[in-house]
Coordinates of C-alpha atoms in Angstrom, one line a residue:
M23 CA -1.1 92.9 109.1
F24 CA 1.4 91.6 111.6
T25 CA 1.3 88.2 109.8
N26 CA 1.7 89.7 106.5
A27 CA 5.0 91.3 107.5
L28 CA 6.4 88.2 108.9
I29 CA 5.4 86.4 105.6
S30 CA 7.0 89.1 103.5
K31 CA 10.3 88.9 105.4
N32 CA 10.4 85.1 105.0
L33 CA 9.9 85.1 101.2
I34 CA 12.7 87.6 101.1
R35 CA 15.0 85.2 102.9
V36 CA 14.1 82.4 100.8
E37 CA 14.9 84.5 97.6
T38 CA 18.3 85.4 98.9
C39 CA 19.0 81.8 99.9
L40 CA 17.8 80.8 96.4
L41 CA 20.1 83.3 94.7
K42 CA 23.0 82.2 96.3
V43 CA 22.5 78.5 95.3
L44 CA 22.0 79.4 92.0
Q45 CA 25.3 81.4 92.0
N46 CA 27.3 78.8 93.4
R47 CA 26.1 76.2 91.0
Y48 CA 26.7 78.6 88.1
L49 CA 30.4 79.3 89.4
N50 CA 31.0 75.5 90.6
I51 CA 31.8 76.7 93.9
K52 CA 31.2 74.4 97.1
M53 CA 30.0 76.3 100.1
P54 CA 30.9 74.8 103.5
R55 CA 28.2 73.6 105.6
G56 CA 28.1 75.0 109.2
R57 CA 30.6 77.1 110.9
P58 CA 34.4 76.3 110.1
Q59 CA 36.4 75.0 113.1
Q60 CA 39.5 76.8 114.1
S61 CA 42.3 75.1 115.5
K62 CA 43.7 75.8 118.9
H63 CA 47.2 77.0 117.5
Q64 CA 45.6 79.5 115.4
D65 CA 43.8 81.0 118.4
K66 CA 47.2 81.2 120.3
K67 CA 48.9 82.9 117.3
E68 CA 46.0 85.3 117.0
I69 CA 46.2 86.2 120.6
K70 CA 50.0 86.8 120.3
S71 CA 49.8 88.8 117.4
E72 CA 47.1 91.0 119.1
T73 CA 49.3 91.3 122.2
N74 CA 52.3 92.3 120.2
N75 CA 50.1 95.1 118.3
V76 CA 49.1 96.3 121.5
K77 CA 52.8 96.6 122.8
T78 CA 53.8 98.4 119.9
L79 CA 51.1 100.9 119.9
K80 CA 52.1 101.5 123.6
Q81 CA 55.7 102.0 122.9
E82 CA 55.1 104.5 120.0
A83 CA 52.8 106.5 122.3
I84 CA 55.5 106.5 124.9
N85 CA 58.1 107.6 122.2
K86 CA 56.0 110.5 120.9
E87 CA 55.4 111.6 124.5
E88 CA 59.3 111.7 125.2
N89 CA 59.9 113.4 121.9
S90 CA 57.4 116.1 122.5
S91 CA 59.2 116.6 126.2
K92 CA 62.5 116.8 125.0
I93 CA 64.0 120.2 123.7
D94 CA 66.4 120.4 120.7
L95 CA 69.7 121.9 122.0
N96 CA 71.1 122.0 118.6
K97 CA 69.0 125.0 117.8
F98 CA 70.6 127.2 120.5
K99 CA 74.2 126.0 119.6
F100 CA 76.6 129.1 119.1
E101 CA 78.3 129.0 115.6
K102 CA 81.8 130.4 115.7
K103 CA 82.7 132.8 112.8
P104 CA 85.9 132.6 110.9
T105 CA 88.7 134.9 112.3
I106 CA 89.5 137.9 109.8
K107 CA 93.3 138.4 109.4
I108 CA 94.1 141.9 108.8
E109 CA 97.2 142.2 106.4
F110 CA 98.9 145.1 104.8
E111 CA 100.0 145.4 101.4
N112 CA 103.7 144.9 100.7
D113 CA 105.8 144.3 97.8
D114 CA 107.7 141.5 99.6
E115 CA 107.4 138.2 98.0
T116 CA 106.8 136.2 101.3
H117 CA 103.5 138.0 101.7
K118 CA 102.6 136.8 98.1
T119 CA 103.5 133.1 99.4
V120 CA 101.5 133.5 102.4
A121 CA 98.3 134.9 100.5
D122 CA 98.8 131.8 98.2
N123 CA 99.3 129.1 100.8
K124 CA 96.9 130.2 103.6
G125 CA 97.5 128.3 106.8
L126 CA 101.2 127.0 106.1
W127 CA 104.0 128.3 108.0
E128 CA 106.8 129.9 106.1
P129 CA 109.9 131.4 107.1
P130 CA 110.3 135.2 106.2
N131 CA 112.5 136.1 103.2
W132 CA 113.2 132.4 102.3
R133 CA 113.0 133.1 98.5
R134 CA 115.5 135.8 98.7
F135 CA 117.9 133.5 100.9
L136 CA 117.6 130.9 98.3
D137 CA 118.3 133.1 95.3
N138 CA 121.6 134.3 97.2
L139 CA 122.6 130.8 98.0
R140 CA 122.5 129.8 94.3
K141 CA 124.5 132.7 93.5
M142 CA 127.1 131.6 96.2
R143 CA 127.1 128.0 94.9
S144 CA 127.5 129.0 91.1
S145 CA 131.1 128.6 91.3
N146 CA 130.9 124.9 92.3
D147 CA 134.2 125.0 94.5
A148 CA 133.1 123.0 97.5
P149 CA 134.5 119.3 97.8
V150 CA 131.1 117.8 97.3
D151 CA 130.7 119.3 93.8
S152 CA 133.9 117.3 92.7
M153 CA 134.1 114.3 95.3
G154 CA 130.3 113.9 96.3
C155 CA 128.4 110.5 96.0
H156 CA 127.3 111.6 92.3
M157 CA 130.9 111.6 91.2
T158 CA 132.2 108.2 92.8
M159 CA 130.7 105.6 90.4
D160 CA 132.1 103.9 87.4
E161 CA 130.5 105.4 84.6
N162 CA 131.4 102.5 82.3
A163 CA 129.9 99.8 84.7
P164 CA 126.4 98.4 84.1
P165 CA 123.4 100.4 85.6
K166 CA 122.9 97.6 88.4
V167 CA 126.6 98.2 89.2
I168 CA 126.4 101.8 89.5
R169 CA 123.6 101.8 91.6
Y170 CA 125.4 99.5 94.0
Q171 CA 128.3 101.7 94.0
T172 CA 126.2 104.8 94.8
L173 CA 124.9 102.9 97.9
I174 CA 128.3 101.9 99.0
S175 CA 129.7 105.5 98.6
L176 CA 126.8 106.7 100.6
M177 CA 127.4 104.2 103.6
L178 CA 131.2 105.4 103.6
S179 CA 130.1 109.1 103.5
S180 CA 128.4 109.1 107.3
Q181 CA 130.9 110.8 109.7
T182 CA 133.6 111.2 106.9
K183 CA 134.9 114.1 104.8
D184 CA 134.1 113.8 100.9
Q185 CA 137.9 113.7 100.3
V186 CA 138.3 110.6 102.4
T187 CA 135.3 108.9 100.9
F188 CA 136.3 109.6 97.4
A189 CA 139.9 107.9 97.8
A190 CA 138.4 105.0 99.5
M191 CA 136.0 104.5 96.5
E192 CA 138.9 104.9 94.1
R193 CA 140.7 102.0 95.7
L194 CA 137.7 99.9 95.8
K195 CA 136.9 100.7 92.1
E196 CA 140.6 99.4 91.3
R197 CA 140.0 96.2 93.2
G198 CA 136.6 95.9 91.6
L199 CA 133.4 97.3 93.4
T200 CA 130.9 94.5 92.7
V201 CA 128.8 92.3 94.8
D202 CA 130.7 89.3 94.0
N203 CA 134.1 90.8 94.9
I204 CA 133.0 92.2 98.0
L205 CA 131.7 89.1 99.3
A206 CA 134.9 87.3 98.1
M207 CA 137.0 89.7 100.2
T208 CA 138.0 89.0 103.7
D209 CA 137.1 91.6 106.5
E210 CA 140.7 92.4 106.8
E211 CA 141.1 93.2 103.0
L212 CA 138.0 95.3 102.9
G213 CA 139.2 97.2 106.0
K214 CA 142.6 98.0 104.4
L215 CA 140.8 99.3 101.3
I216 CA 138.2 101.6 103.0
Y217 CA 140.7 102.9 106.0
P218 CA 140.9 105.7 107.1
V219 CA 137.0 106.3 106.7
G220 CA 135.2 107.0 110.0
F221 CA 134.1 104.1 111.9
W222 CA 135.6 101.7 109.5
K223 CA 135.6 98.5 111.5
T224 CA 131.6 98.8 111.8
K225 CA 131.3 99.9 108.2
V226 CA 133.1 96.7 107.0
K227 CA 130.4 94.5 108.7
Y228 CA 127.5 96.8 107.4
I229 CA 128.9 96.5 104.0
K230 CA 129.3 92.7 104.0
K231 CA 125.7 92.3 105.4
T232 CA 124.0 94.5 102.8
T233 CA 125.7 93.1 99.9
Q234 CA 124.8 89.6 101.2
T235 CA 121.1 90.7 101.4
L236 CA 121.4 92.3 98.1
K237 CA 122.4 89.2 96.4
E238 CA 119.9 86.9 98.1
Q239 CA 116.9 89.1 97.9
Y240 CA 117.4 91.6 95.0
D241 CA 119.8 89.7 92.6
G242 CA 122.6 92.1 93.3
D243 CA 120.4 95.2 92.7
I244 CA 119.5 97.7 95.1
P245 CA 115.7 98.3 96.3
N246 CA 113.7 100.9 94.5
S247 CA 111.9 102.2 97.6
V248 CA 112.7 104.3 100.8
E249 CA 111.1 101.8 103.2
K250 CA 113.1 98.7 101.7
L251 CA 116.4 100.7 101.7
C252 CA 116.2 101.9 105.5
K253 CA 115.7 97.9 106.2
L254 CA 119.3 97.4 105.1
T255 CA 121.9 97.4 107.9
G256 CA 123.7 100.6 108.1
V257 CA 121.2 102.7 105.8
G258 CA 119.3 105.5 107.2
P259 CA 116.7 108.0 106.0
K260 CA 119.3 110.3 104.7
M261 CA 121.2 107.8 102.6
A262 CA 117.9 106.4 101.3
H263 CA 116.5 109.6 100.1
I264 CA 119.7 110.7 98.4
C265 CA 120.2 107.2 96.8
M266 CA 116.7 107.4 95.3
K267 CA 117.6 110.6 93.7
V268 CA 121.2 109.7 92.5
A269 CA 120.6 106.1 91.5
W270 CA 116.9 105.9 90.6
D271 CA 116.3 109.4 89.7
K272 CA 113.4 109.7 91.9
V273 CA 112.7 112.6 94.3
T274 CA 111.2 110.9 97.6
G275 CA 112.4 113.3 100.2
I276 CA 115.0 115.7 101.3
G277 CA 118.4 114.3 102.4
V278 CA 119.5 115.9 105.6
D279 CA 122.8 115.4 106.8
T280 CA 125.1 117.4 109.4
H281 CA 125.3 120.4 107.0
V282 CA 121.6 120.8 106.3
H283 CA 120.6 120.0 109.8
R284 CA 122.9 122.8 111.0
I285 CA 122.2 125.6 108.5
S286 CA 118.4 125.1 108.6
N287 CA 118.3 125.9 112.5
R288 CA 120.8 128.6 111.9
I289 CA 118.9 130.5 109.1
G290 CA 115.5 129.9 110.9
W291 CA 114.0 127.5 108.2
V292 CA 112.4 125.4 110.9
K293 CA 109.7 126.7 113.1
K294 CA 111.1 125.4 116.0
Q295 CA 114.8 124.4 116.8
T296 CA 115.1 120.5 116.1
A297 CA 117.1 118.1 117.7
T298 CA 117.9 115.5 115.1
P299 CA 118.1 115.6 111.2
E300 CA 115.0 113.6 110.9
D301 CA 113.0 116.1 112.7
T302 CA 114.6 118.7 110.4
R303 CA 113.7 116.9 107.2
K304 CA 110.1 116.7 108.3
A305 CA 109.9 120.5 109.4
L306 CA 111.7 121.3 105.9
E307 CA 109.1 119.2 104.0
S308 CA 106.3 120.6 105.8
W309 CA 106.6 124.1 104.1
L310 CA 109.2 123.9 101.2
P311 CA 107.7 123.2 97.7
F312 CA 108.2 119.9 96.3
E313 CA 110.2 121.0 93.1
L314 CA 112.9 122.5 95.5
W315 CA 113.6 119.0 97.3
S316 CA 115.9 117.9 94.9
E317 CA 118.3 120.8 95.2
V318 CA 118.2 121.7 98.9
N319 CA 120.8 119.1 100.0
H320 CA 123.6 120.0 97.3
L321 CA 123.3 123.7 98.1
M322 CA 123.3 123.6 101.8
V323 CA 126.1 121.0 101.8
G324 CA 128.4 123.0 99.5
F325 CA 127.5 126.2 101.5
G326 CA 128.2 124.5 104.7
Q327 CA 131.8 123.3 103.6
T328 CA 132.8 126.7 102.3
I329 CA 131.0 129.5 104.2
C330 CA 128.7 128.5 106.8
L331 CA 131.4 126.3 108.8
P332 CA 130.3 124.6 112.0
L333 CA 132.9 126.8 114.0
G334 CA 133.5 130.2 113.1
P335 CA 131.3 130.6 110.0
S336 CA 132.7 133.5 107.6
C337 CA 129.3 135.7 107.8
D338 CA 131.4 138.7 106.1
K339 CA 131.4 136.4 102.8
C340 CA 127.8 135.5 103.0
L341 CA 125.2 137.4 100.9
N342 CA 122.5 136.6 103.4
K343 CA 124.1 138.3 106.4
D344 CA 121.4 141.1 106.3
I345 CA 118.6 138.4 106.6
C346 CA 120.2 135.5 108.5
P347 CA 119.1 135.7 112.2
S348 CA 122.3 134.1 113.4
S349 CA 124.7 136.4 111.6
G350 CA 127.7 137.7 113.6
K351 CA 126.5 135.7 116.8
L352 CA 128.7 132.5 116.1
K353 CA 131.7 134.2 114.9
R354 CA 134.8 133.8 116.8
S355 CA 137.8 136.6 117.1
P356 CA 140.4 135.6 114.8
N357 CA 143.3 136.2 117.3
K358 CA 141.7 134.1 119.7
K359 CA 143.6 130.6 120.3
S360 CA 143.0 127.7 122.5
P361 CA 145.7 127.2 125.2
L362 CA 146.4 123.8 124.2
K363 CA 147.8 124.8 120.9
N364 CA 150.7 126.6 122.1
T365 CA 151.6 123.9 124.6
S366 CA 151.1 121.0 122.3
E367 CA 152.9 122.1 119.3
N368 CA 155.8 119.6 119.8
V369 CA 153.4 116.9 120.5
K370 CA 151.6 117.5 116.9
E371 CA 155.1 117.5 115.2
N372 CA 155.8 114.2 116.8
K373 CA 152.5 112.8 115.7
S374 CA 153.0 113.8 112.2
E375 CA 156.3 112.2 112.2
I376 CA 154.8 108.8 113.6
I377 CA 152.0 108.7 111.2
K378 CA 154.7 108.5 108.4
Q379 CA 156.5 105.7 110.2
E380 CA 155.6 102.1 110.3
P381 CA 154.9 99.6 113.1
L382 CA 157.5 97.2 114.2
Q383 CA 157.5 93.2 114.3
S384 CA 156.5 91.6 117.5
S385 CA 160.0 90.2 118.2
Q386 CA 161.4 93.6 117.5
K387 CA 159.0 95.2 119.8
I388 CA 160.5 93.3 122.8
K389 CA 163.9 94.6 121.9
V390 CA 162.8 98.1 121.9
E391 CA 161.1 97.8 125.2
S392 CA 164.1 96.2 126.8
L393 CA 166.2 99.0 125.4
M394 CA 163.8 101.6 126.9
V395 CA 163.8 100.0 130.3
E396 CA 167.7 100.1 130.3
E397 CA 167.6 103.8 129.3
K398 CA 165.1 104.7 132.2
Y399 CA 167.4 102.9 134.7
D400 CA 170.5 104.7 133.2
N401 CA 168.6 107.8 133.6
L402 CA 168.0 107.4 137.1
Q403 CA 171.4 106.6 138.2
C404 CA 172.7 109.5 136.3
S405 CA 170.5 111.9 138.2
H406 CA 171.5 110.3 141.5
E407 CA 175.0 110.9 140.9
T408 CA 174.6 114.3 139.5
Q409 CA 172.8 115.4 142.6
S410 CA 175.5 114.1 144.7
Q411 CA 177.9 116.2 142.9
N412 CA 175.7 119.3 143.0
N413 CA 175.7 119.5 139.0
P414 CA 172.4 120.7 137.3
I415 CA 170.3 117.9 136.0
S416 CA 169.7 119.9 132.8
E417 CA 173.3 119.1 131.5
I418 CA 173.1 115.3 131.9
E419 CA 169.4 114.7 131.4
P420 CA 168.7 113.2 127.9
K421 CA 166.1 114.4 125.4
D422 CA 162.9 111.8 125.9
K423 CA 161.5 112.7 122.2
N424 CA 162.7 109.3 121.0
V425 CA 161.4 107.4 123.8
S426 CA 157.9 109.0 123.6
T427 CA 157.8 108.7 119.8
Q428 CA 158.6 104.8 120.1
K429 CA 155.9 104.5 122.7
R430 CA 153.3 106.2 120.6
L431 CA 154.4 104.2 117.6
L432 CA 153.9 101.0 119.4
K433 CA 150.5 101.9 120.0
R434 CA 149.4 103.0 116.8
Q435 CA 148.4 100.3 114.4
S436 CA 146.5 100.9 111.0
P437 CA 145.3 98.1 108.9
R438 CA 147.2 99.2 105.7
N439 CA 150.6 99.7 107.4
K440 CA 153.2 97.2 106.3
I441 CA 156.5 96.1 108.0
S442 CA 159.6 98.1 106.8
N443 CA 162.6 100.3 108.1
D444 CA 163.0 97.9 111.1
N445 CA 166.7 98.0 111.3
A446 CA 166.7 101.9 111.0
T447 CA 164.2 102.3 114.2
L448 CA 166.4 99.9 116.2
T449 CA 169.7 101.8 115.3
D450 CA 168.1 105.0 116.5
V451 CA 167.3 103.6 119.9
N452 CA 170.6 102.0 120.0
E453 CA 172.4 105.3 119.4
S454 CA 170.5 107.0 121.8
N455 CA 171.5 104.3 124.5
I456 CA 175.1 104.6 123.5
N457 CA 175.1 108.5 124.0
L458 CA 173.5 108.1 127.4
R459 CA 176.3 105.7 128.5
V460 CA 179.1 108.0 127.1
K461 CA 177.6 111.1 129.0
K462 CA 177.5 108.9 132.3
K463 CA 181.1 108.2 132.0
K464 CA 182.1 111.7 131.2
S465 CA 180.2 112.9 134.3

């Protein structure tokens, strides 16, 4: 029995081998003989891959343990609920604007204030209405020249009244206010034309530099953006925003000058009191609607020139006296006068006469100074003699008005003064000197 089992097993093995041989022949597949030999490099690669697999498995197991040990703190975070504002119903327009624009600060009653401001400015009786920068251009000139003239008028308007700026622009237009003509002028000629504009000497330099850059970089035209305008010498943010509105008809911001800066702080249109006009501009633009930016400057400047003056505003004429937080606080009493006004009335009269007069030549200045020295010496002698005779000094003492006026006249020199009436001034000094000598002989 045992032998029969072995024989059957061997037969099965033989049959399987024959079947494999037949299959390989039928499929034309060559079977390798013996066990295939593996190279040493393959053995090393297999060992490395197995070690890497083991490491990754260990790392995954460690991470799972750490994650299971950690607690998600996000589940226990406290979520803040939004605050609830309780507002009472009111018919005032300010509450409507607050409801429409939640989260934005707005001054109270600002729409009512703006309506009253428009009513007060409806007459257009301020200097800015007839002599502002929008009225100084030559309408018949080309558009490029008109834009250049607006920039020059804005540069002249800083620290200067509109009347003085308008007069200076008229003189410049008569001479020919173009880029080429300004560059062809000397500094003295340009100074004579713009005098007495505030800081006219520095403005002469600024105008020359800006015109040179406009010719070199912009072909005689002005830039069309606020950033490029502010890069020009003598041009600030206020000038740039107003120039963009007047010259290019684009609203880029609110032009804040001294009037807008002062009035905005007085009426409470800024959340906190601002120190500079640029801070005021940012504060106004943070809450004021964009469609009102273009008219704020013109309204406030005229209002500041007529009613809300820097010193002693006429609050009685203002329609917003019930709303304005500064109403009545800045008003001075009408009878109050400074002590200097009473003591210096004669000095003001002399100054007004001196401004009308004209300076002397250098050769004639020496003659006048010598005459003044002689006059002082004669005055001293007269005073000594009268004191010895016990006579009052007031009878012989001459009036020093002519001497003081001549001194001030010598100091004052304007660029537009011309030399004239020299003989008349010399004769006045000679007559005063002769009168002194006659009084000396009589005494």
